[in-house]
Coordinates of C-alpha atoms in Angstrom, one line a residue:
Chain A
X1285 CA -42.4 -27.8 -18.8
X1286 CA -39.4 -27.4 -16.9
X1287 CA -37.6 -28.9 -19.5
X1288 CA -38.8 -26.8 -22.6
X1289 CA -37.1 -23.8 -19.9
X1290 CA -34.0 -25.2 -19.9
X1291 CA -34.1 -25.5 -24.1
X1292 CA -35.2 -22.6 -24.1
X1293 CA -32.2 -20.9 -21.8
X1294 CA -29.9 -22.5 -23.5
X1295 CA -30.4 -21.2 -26.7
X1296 CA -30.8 -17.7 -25.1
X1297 CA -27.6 -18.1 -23.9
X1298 CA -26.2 -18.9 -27.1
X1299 CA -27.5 -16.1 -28.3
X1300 CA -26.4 -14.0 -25.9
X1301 CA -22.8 -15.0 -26.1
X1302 CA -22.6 -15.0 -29.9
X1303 CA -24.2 -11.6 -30.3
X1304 CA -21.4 -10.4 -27.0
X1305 CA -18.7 -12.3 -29.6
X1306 CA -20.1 -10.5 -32.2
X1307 CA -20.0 -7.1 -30.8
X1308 CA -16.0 -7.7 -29.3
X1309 CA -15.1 -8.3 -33.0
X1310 CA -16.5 -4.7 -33.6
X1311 CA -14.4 -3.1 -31.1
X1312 CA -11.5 -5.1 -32.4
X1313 CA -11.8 -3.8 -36.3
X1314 CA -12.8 0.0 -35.7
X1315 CA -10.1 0.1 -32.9
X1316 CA -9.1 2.6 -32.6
X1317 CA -5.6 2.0 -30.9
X1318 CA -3.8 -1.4 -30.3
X1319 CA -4.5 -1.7 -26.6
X1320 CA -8.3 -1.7 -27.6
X1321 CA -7.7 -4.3 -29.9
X1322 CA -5.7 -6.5 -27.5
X1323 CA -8.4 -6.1 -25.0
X1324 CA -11.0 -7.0 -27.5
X1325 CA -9.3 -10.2 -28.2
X1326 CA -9.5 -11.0 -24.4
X1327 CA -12.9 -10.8 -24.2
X1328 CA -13.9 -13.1 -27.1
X1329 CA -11.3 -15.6 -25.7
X1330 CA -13.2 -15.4 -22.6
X1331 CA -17.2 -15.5 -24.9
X1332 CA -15.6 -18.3 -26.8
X1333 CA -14.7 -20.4 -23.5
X1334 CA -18.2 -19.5 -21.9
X1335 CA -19.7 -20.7 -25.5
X1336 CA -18.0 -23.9 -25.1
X1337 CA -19.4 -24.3 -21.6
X1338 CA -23.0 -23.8 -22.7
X1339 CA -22.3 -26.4 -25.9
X1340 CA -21.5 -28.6 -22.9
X1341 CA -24.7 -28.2 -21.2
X1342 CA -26.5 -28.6 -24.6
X1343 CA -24.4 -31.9 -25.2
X1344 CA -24.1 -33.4 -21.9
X1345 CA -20.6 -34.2 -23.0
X1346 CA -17.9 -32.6 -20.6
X1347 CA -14.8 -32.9 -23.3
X1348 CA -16.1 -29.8 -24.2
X1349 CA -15.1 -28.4 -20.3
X1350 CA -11.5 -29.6 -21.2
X1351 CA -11.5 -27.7 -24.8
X1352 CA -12.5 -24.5 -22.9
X1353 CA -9.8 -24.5 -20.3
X1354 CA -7.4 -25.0 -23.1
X1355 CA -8.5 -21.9 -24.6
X1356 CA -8.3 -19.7 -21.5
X1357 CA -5.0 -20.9 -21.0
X1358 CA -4.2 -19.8 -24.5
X1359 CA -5.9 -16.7 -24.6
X1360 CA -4.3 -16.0 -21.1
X1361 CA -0.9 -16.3 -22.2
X1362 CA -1.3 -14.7 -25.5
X1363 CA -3.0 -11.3 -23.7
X1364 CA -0.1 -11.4 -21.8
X1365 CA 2.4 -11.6 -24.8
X1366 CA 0.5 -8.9 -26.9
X1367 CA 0.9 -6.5 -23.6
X1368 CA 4.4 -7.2 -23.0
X1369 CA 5.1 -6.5 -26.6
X1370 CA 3.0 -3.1 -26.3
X1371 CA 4.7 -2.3 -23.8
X1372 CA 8.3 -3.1 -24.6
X1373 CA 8.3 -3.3 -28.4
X1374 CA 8.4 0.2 -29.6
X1375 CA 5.6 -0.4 -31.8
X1376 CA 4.7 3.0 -34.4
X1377 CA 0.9 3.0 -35.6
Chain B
X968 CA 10.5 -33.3 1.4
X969 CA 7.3 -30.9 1.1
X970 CA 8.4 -27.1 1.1
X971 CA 5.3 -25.9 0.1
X972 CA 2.6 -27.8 1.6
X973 CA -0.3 -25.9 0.4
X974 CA 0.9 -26.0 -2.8
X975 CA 0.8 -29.8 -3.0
X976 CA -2.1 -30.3 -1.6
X977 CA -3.5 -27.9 -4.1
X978 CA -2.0 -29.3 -7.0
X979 CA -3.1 -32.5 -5.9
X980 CA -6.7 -31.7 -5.8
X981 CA -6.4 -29.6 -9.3
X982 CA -5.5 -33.1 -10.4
X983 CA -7.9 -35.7 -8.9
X984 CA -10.7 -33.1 -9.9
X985 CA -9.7 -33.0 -13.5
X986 CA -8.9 -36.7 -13.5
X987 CA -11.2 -38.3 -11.7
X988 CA -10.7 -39.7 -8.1
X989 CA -9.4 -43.4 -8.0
X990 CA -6.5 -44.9 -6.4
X991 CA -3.8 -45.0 -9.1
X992 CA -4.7 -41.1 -9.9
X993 CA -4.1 -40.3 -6.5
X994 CA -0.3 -41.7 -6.4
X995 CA 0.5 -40.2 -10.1
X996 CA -1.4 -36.9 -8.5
X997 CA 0.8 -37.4 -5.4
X998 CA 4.3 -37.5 -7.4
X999 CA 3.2 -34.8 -9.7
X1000 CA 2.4 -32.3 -7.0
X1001 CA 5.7 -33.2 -5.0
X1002 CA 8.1 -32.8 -8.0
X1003 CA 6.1 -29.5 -9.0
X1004 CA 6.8 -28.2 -5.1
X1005 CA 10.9 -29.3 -5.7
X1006 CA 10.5 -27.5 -9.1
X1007 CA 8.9 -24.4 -7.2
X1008 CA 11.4 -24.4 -4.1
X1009 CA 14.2 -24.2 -6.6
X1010 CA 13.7 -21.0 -7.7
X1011 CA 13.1 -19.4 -4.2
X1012 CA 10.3 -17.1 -4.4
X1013 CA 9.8 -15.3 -1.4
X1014 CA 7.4 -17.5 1.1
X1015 CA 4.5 -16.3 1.6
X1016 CA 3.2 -16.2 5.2
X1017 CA -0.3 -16.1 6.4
X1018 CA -0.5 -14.9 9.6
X1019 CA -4.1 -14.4 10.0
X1020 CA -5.6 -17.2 8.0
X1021 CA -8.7 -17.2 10.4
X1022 CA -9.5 -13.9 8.5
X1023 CA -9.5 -15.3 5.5
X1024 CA -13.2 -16.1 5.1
X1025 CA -14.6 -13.1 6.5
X1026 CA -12.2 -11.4 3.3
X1027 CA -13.8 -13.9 0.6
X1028 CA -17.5 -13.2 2.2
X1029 CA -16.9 -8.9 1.9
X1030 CA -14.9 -9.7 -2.0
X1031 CA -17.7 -11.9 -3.1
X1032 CA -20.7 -9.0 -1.6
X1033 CA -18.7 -6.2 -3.3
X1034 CA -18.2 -8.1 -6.5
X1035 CA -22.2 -8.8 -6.7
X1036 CA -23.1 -5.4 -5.5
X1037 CA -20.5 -3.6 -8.0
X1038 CA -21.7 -5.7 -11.0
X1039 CA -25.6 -4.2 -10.3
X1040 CA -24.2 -0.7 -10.4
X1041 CA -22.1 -1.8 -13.5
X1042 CA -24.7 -2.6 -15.4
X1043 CA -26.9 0.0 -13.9
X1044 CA -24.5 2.5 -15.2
X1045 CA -24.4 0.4 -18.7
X1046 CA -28.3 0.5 -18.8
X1047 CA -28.2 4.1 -19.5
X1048 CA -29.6 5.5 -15.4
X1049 CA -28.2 9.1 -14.8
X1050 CA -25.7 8.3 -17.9
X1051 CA -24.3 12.5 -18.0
X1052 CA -23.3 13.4 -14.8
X1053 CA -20.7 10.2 -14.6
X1054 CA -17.1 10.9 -14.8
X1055 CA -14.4 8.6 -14.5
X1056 CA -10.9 9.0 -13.3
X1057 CA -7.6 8.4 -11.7
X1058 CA -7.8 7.6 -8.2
X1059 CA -3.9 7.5 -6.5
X1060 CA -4.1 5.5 -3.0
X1061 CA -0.5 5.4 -0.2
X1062 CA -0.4 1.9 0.7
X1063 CA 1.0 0.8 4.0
X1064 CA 1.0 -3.0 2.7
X1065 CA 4.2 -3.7 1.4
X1066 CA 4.3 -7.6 1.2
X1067 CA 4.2 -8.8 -2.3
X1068 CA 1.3 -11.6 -1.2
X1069 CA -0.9 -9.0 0.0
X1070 CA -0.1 -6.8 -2.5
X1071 CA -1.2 -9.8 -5.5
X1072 CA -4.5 -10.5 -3.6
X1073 CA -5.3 -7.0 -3.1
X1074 CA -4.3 -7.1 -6.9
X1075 CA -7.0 -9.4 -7.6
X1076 CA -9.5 -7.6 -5.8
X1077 CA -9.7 -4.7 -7.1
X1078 CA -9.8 -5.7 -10.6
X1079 CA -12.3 -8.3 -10.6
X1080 CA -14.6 -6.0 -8.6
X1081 CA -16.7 -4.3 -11.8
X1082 CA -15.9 -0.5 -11.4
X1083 CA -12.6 -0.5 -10.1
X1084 CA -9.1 -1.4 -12.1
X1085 CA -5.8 -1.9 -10.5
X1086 CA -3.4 0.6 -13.3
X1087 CA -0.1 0.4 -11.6
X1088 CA 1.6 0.1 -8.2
X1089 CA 5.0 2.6 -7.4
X1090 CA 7.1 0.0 -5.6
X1091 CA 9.4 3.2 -4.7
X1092 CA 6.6 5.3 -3.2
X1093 CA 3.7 2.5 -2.3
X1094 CA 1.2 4.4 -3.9
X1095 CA -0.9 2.5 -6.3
X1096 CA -3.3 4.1 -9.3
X1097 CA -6.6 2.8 -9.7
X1098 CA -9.2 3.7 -12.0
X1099 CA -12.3 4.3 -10.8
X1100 CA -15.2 4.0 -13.4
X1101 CA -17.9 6.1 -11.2
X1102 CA -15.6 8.2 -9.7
X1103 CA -18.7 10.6 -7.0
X1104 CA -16.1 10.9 -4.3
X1105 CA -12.0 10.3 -4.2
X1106 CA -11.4 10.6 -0.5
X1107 CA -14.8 8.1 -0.2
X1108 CA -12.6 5.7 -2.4
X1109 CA -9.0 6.0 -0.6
X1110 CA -10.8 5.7 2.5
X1111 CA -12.8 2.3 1.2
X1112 CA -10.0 1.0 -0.2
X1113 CA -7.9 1.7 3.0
X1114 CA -10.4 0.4 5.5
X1115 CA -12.2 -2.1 3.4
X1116 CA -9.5 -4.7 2.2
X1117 CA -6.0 -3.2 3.2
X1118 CA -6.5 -3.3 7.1
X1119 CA -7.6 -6.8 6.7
X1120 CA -5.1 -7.8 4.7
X1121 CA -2.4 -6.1 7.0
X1122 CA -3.8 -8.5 9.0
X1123 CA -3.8 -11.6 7.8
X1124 CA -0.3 -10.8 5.5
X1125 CA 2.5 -9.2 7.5
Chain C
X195 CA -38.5 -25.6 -29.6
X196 CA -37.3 -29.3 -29.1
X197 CA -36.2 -30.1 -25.3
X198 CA -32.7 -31.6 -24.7
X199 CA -33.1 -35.4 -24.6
X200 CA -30.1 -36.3 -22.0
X201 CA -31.5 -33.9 -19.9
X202 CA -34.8 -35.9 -19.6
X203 CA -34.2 -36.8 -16.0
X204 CA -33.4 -33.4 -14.6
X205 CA -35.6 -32.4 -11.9
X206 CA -37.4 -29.2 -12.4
X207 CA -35.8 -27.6 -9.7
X208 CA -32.2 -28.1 -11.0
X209 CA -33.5 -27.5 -14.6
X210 CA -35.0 -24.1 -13.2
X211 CA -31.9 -23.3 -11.4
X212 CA -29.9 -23.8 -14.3
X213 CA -31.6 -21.8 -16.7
X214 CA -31.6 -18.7 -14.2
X215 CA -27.9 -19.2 -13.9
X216 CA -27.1 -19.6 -17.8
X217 CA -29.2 -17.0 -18.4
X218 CA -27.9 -14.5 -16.0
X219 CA -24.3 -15.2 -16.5
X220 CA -24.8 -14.5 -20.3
X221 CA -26.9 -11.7 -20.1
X222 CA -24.2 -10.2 -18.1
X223 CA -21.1 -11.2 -20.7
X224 CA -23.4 -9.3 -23.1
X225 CA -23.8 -5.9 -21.1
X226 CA -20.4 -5.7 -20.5
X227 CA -20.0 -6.4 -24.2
X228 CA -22.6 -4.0 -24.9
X229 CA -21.0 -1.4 -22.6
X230 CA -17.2 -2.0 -24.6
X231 CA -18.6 -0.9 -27.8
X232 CA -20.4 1.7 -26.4
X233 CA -17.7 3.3 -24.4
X234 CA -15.7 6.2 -25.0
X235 CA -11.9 6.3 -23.9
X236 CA -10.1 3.1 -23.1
X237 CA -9.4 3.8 -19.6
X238 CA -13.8 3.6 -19.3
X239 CA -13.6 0.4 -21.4
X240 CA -11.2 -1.4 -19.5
X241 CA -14.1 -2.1 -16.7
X242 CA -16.7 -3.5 -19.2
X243 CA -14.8 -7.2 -19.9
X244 CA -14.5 -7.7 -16.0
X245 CA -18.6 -7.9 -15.9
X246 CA -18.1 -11.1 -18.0
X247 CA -15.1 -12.5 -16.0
X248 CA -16.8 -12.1 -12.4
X249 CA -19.9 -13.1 -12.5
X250 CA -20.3 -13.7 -16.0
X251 CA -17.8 -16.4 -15.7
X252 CA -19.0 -17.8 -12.5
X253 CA -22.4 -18.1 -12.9
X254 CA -22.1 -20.4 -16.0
X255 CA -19.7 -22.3 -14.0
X256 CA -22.5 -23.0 -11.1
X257 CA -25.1 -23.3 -14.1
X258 CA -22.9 -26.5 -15.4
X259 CA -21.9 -27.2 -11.7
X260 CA -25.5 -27.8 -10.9
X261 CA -26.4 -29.7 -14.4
X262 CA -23.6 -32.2 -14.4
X263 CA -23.6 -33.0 -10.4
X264 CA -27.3 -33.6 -10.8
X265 CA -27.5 -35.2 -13.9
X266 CA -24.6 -37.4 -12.9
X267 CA -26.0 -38.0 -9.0
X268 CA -22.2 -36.9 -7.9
X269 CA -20.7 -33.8 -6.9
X270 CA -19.2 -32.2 -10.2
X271 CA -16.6 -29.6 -9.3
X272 CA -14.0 -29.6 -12.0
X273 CA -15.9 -26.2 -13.8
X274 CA -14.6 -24.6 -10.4
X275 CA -10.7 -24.6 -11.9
X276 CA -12.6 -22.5 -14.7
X277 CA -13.8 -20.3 -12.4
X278 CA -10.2 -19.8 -10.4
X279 CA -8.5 -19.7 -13.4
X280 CA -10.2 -16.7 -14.9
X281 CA -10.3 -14.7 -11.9
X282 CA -6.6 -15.2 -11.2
X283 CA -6.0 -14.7 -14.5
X284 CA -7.9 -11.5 -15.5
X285 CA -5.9 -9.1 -13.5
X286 CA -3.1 -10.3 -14.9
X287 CA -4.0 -9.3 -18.2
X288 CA -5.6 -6.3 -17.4
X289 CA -2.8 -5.2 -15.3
X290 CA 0.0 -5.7 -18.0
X291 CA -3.0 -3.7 -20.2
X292 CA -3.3 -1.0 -18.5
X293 CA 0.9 -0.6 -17.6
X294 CA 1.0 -0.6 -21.3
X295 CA -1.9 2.0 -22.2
X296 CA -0.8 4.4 -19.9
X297 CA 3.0 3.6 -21.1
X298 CA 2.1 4.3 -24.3
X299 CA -0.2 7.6 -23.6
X300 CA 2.7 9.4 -21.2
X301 CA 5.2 8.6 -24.5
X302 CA 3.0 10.5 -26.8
X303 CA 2.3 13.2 -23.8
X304 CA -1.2 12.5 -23.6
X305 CA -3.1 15.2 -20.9
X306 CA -5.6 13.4 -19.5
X307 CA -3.4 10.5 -17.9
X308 CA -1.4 11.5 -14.6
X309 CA 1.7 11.6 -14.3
X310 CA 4.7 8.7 -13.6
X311 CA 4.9 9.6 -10.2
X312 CA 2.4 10.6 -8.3
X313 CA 3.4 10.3 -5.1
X314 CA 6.0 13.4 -3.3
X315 CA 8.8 11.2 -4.4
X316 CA 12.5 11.8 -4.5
X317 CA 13.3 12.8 -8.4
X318 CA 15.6 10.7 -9.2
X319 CA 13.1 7.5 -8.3
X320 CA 11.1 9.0 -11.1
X321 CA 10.5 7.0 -13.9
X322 CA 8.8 3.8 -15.5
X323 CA 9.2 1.2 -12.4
X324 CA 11.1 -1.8 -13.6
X325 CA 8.6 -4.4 -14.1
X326 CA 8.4 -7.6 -12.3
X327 CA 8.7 -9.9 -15.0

């Protein structure tokens, strides 16, 4: 019983974190400045690694723990370069 | 041979958790975290100093209450409960905590606290601008953020 | 709805505990989520991400925490560097974010931002502090 539960989370969870995915990539197409869009590029980065998390629990593999820090890192230093170039970059919308 | 102790030791952990712990990880571990500490001590940052360390887990236990508490009235908020009468705004707190440690960790606290987000900090003046995203009472905010984490991290900081 | 067959000897405690976790940690990634599209000026949305990456974040960690140490009969504490990451990251991010938004809203004279200094400063300290790149 316990075990139909845990299926049963799981797949909740998947859901949860694909429709959260799902609703980022709204606020990154209608906008409507560039900061929004750079924010709503952090926070799929951060569904996406949480995803990969849950496909490990589903799996039982934990490769998928390593492909998930990768992506923070990447989405961590990519946030950062976006801002800096926000910032800096005189950028005309 | 070690200037940064806690750094190694860190490191060193960071790598026998990722790589599992058996002897000949240990000494690779070992070498990576000392060359990484030589790497770090040749470009002099400014050392941090904890003079209070004892405080430290009474400051983890009041982050990690806050951060559970503020999430509930997050998603409270988010739910739709008295959804009208909330304003937001610019909240701009004087700082006595000048060291840069302090400054990083209070940094951290105050944006991973749902509610609160850490917008910039006047080096010149030591006043820092935080957004509040409930904002009932400003003075009730200076005078959390004041008493709450700063005095404690006066503490244990400078 | 077919069970997960590696999972077969979890006991139904840790099986319990983890589904509360997994599901708490994404139900609260998908508030905040909800609460970003839903939100009207930046400086509001700007809160909604960090419901993900507190306890969002760190209740799936302890949700995979719990699975693999039990699954595995060994402590399993590696998901914990996930967990540090993101919260040392995050403020990073939204720091640099937020130093850019209201950059970008003073340049265009936007009213509802304050202004540079808000302090009683000396004029001639006014102005963008130099960041600490």
């Amino acid at each position: 019983m316990s075990h139909v539960i845990l299926a049963c989370s799981v797949v909740i969870a998947q859901v949860f974190l694909v429709v959260a995915m799902w609703l980022a990539m709204v606020r990154m197409f209608r906008g409507p400045r560039a900061q929004d869009r750079v924010l709503a590029l952090d926070a799929l980065y951060v569904c996406s690694m949480l995803l990969l998390m849950v496909f490990g629990i589903r799996s039982g593999h934990t490769i998928y723990f390593e492909a998930s820090l990768i992506i923070g890192m990447l989405g961590f230093v990519s946030t950062v370069a976006l801002a800096k170039f926000l910032m800096r970059g005189e950028v005309i919308e | 041979m070690l200037p940064y102790p806690l750094l190694s030791l860190s490191l060193l952990i960071m790598w026998l958790a990722l790589n599992g712990f058996t002897f000949g990880q240990l000494i690779v571990g070992g070498i990576v975290s000392v060359v990484a500490s030589w790497a770090m001590a040749s470009m002099r940052p400014s050392k941090p100093r904890l003079r209070g360390w004892y405080l430290l887990p009474k400051l983890v236990w009041i982050v990690l209450y806050d951060i559970v508490r503020s999430n509930a009235a997050v998603v409270w908020i988010l739910l739709g409960g008295h959804r009208e009468k909330r304003h937001s705004g610019f909240v701009a707190i004087p700082l006595e905590l000048r060291d840069p440690t302090g400054l990083a960790v209070l940094a951290v606290i105050i944006t991973s606290t749902p509610g609160t987000a850490w917008m910039e900090y006047n080096s010149g003046g030591g006043t820092v601008l935080i957004h509040v995203f409930d904002l009932v009472d400003e003075d009730g905010w200076v005078d959390l953020i004041k008493n709450r984490y700063e005095k404690l991290l006066v503490e244990i900081f400078e | 709805m077919s069970t997960i067959e590696h999972a077969a000897e979890l006991p139904a405690w840790a099986a319990l505990v983890v589904s509360v976790f997994l599901v708490l940690g994404s139900g609260l990634v998908l508030m905040g989520m909800l609460g970003f599209v839903r939100l009207s000026t930046f400086y509001e949305r700007i809160h909604a991400p960090t419901l993900g990456t507190s306890w969002g974040t760190g209740s799936i960690v302890i949700a995979s925490m719990v699975f693999f140490s039990v699954l595995s009969t060994r402590p399993v504490v590696h998901e914990i560097l996930i967990g540090i990451f993101v919260t040392v990251t995050t403020p990073v991010t939204l720091m640099l974010l937020a130093r850019a938004a209201l950059h970008r809203d003073r340049s265009e004279g936007n009213p509802e931002v304050p202004e540079d200094s808000p302090a009683e400063m000396p004029a001639e300290e006014s102005g963008e502090p130099a960041g600490r790149a």
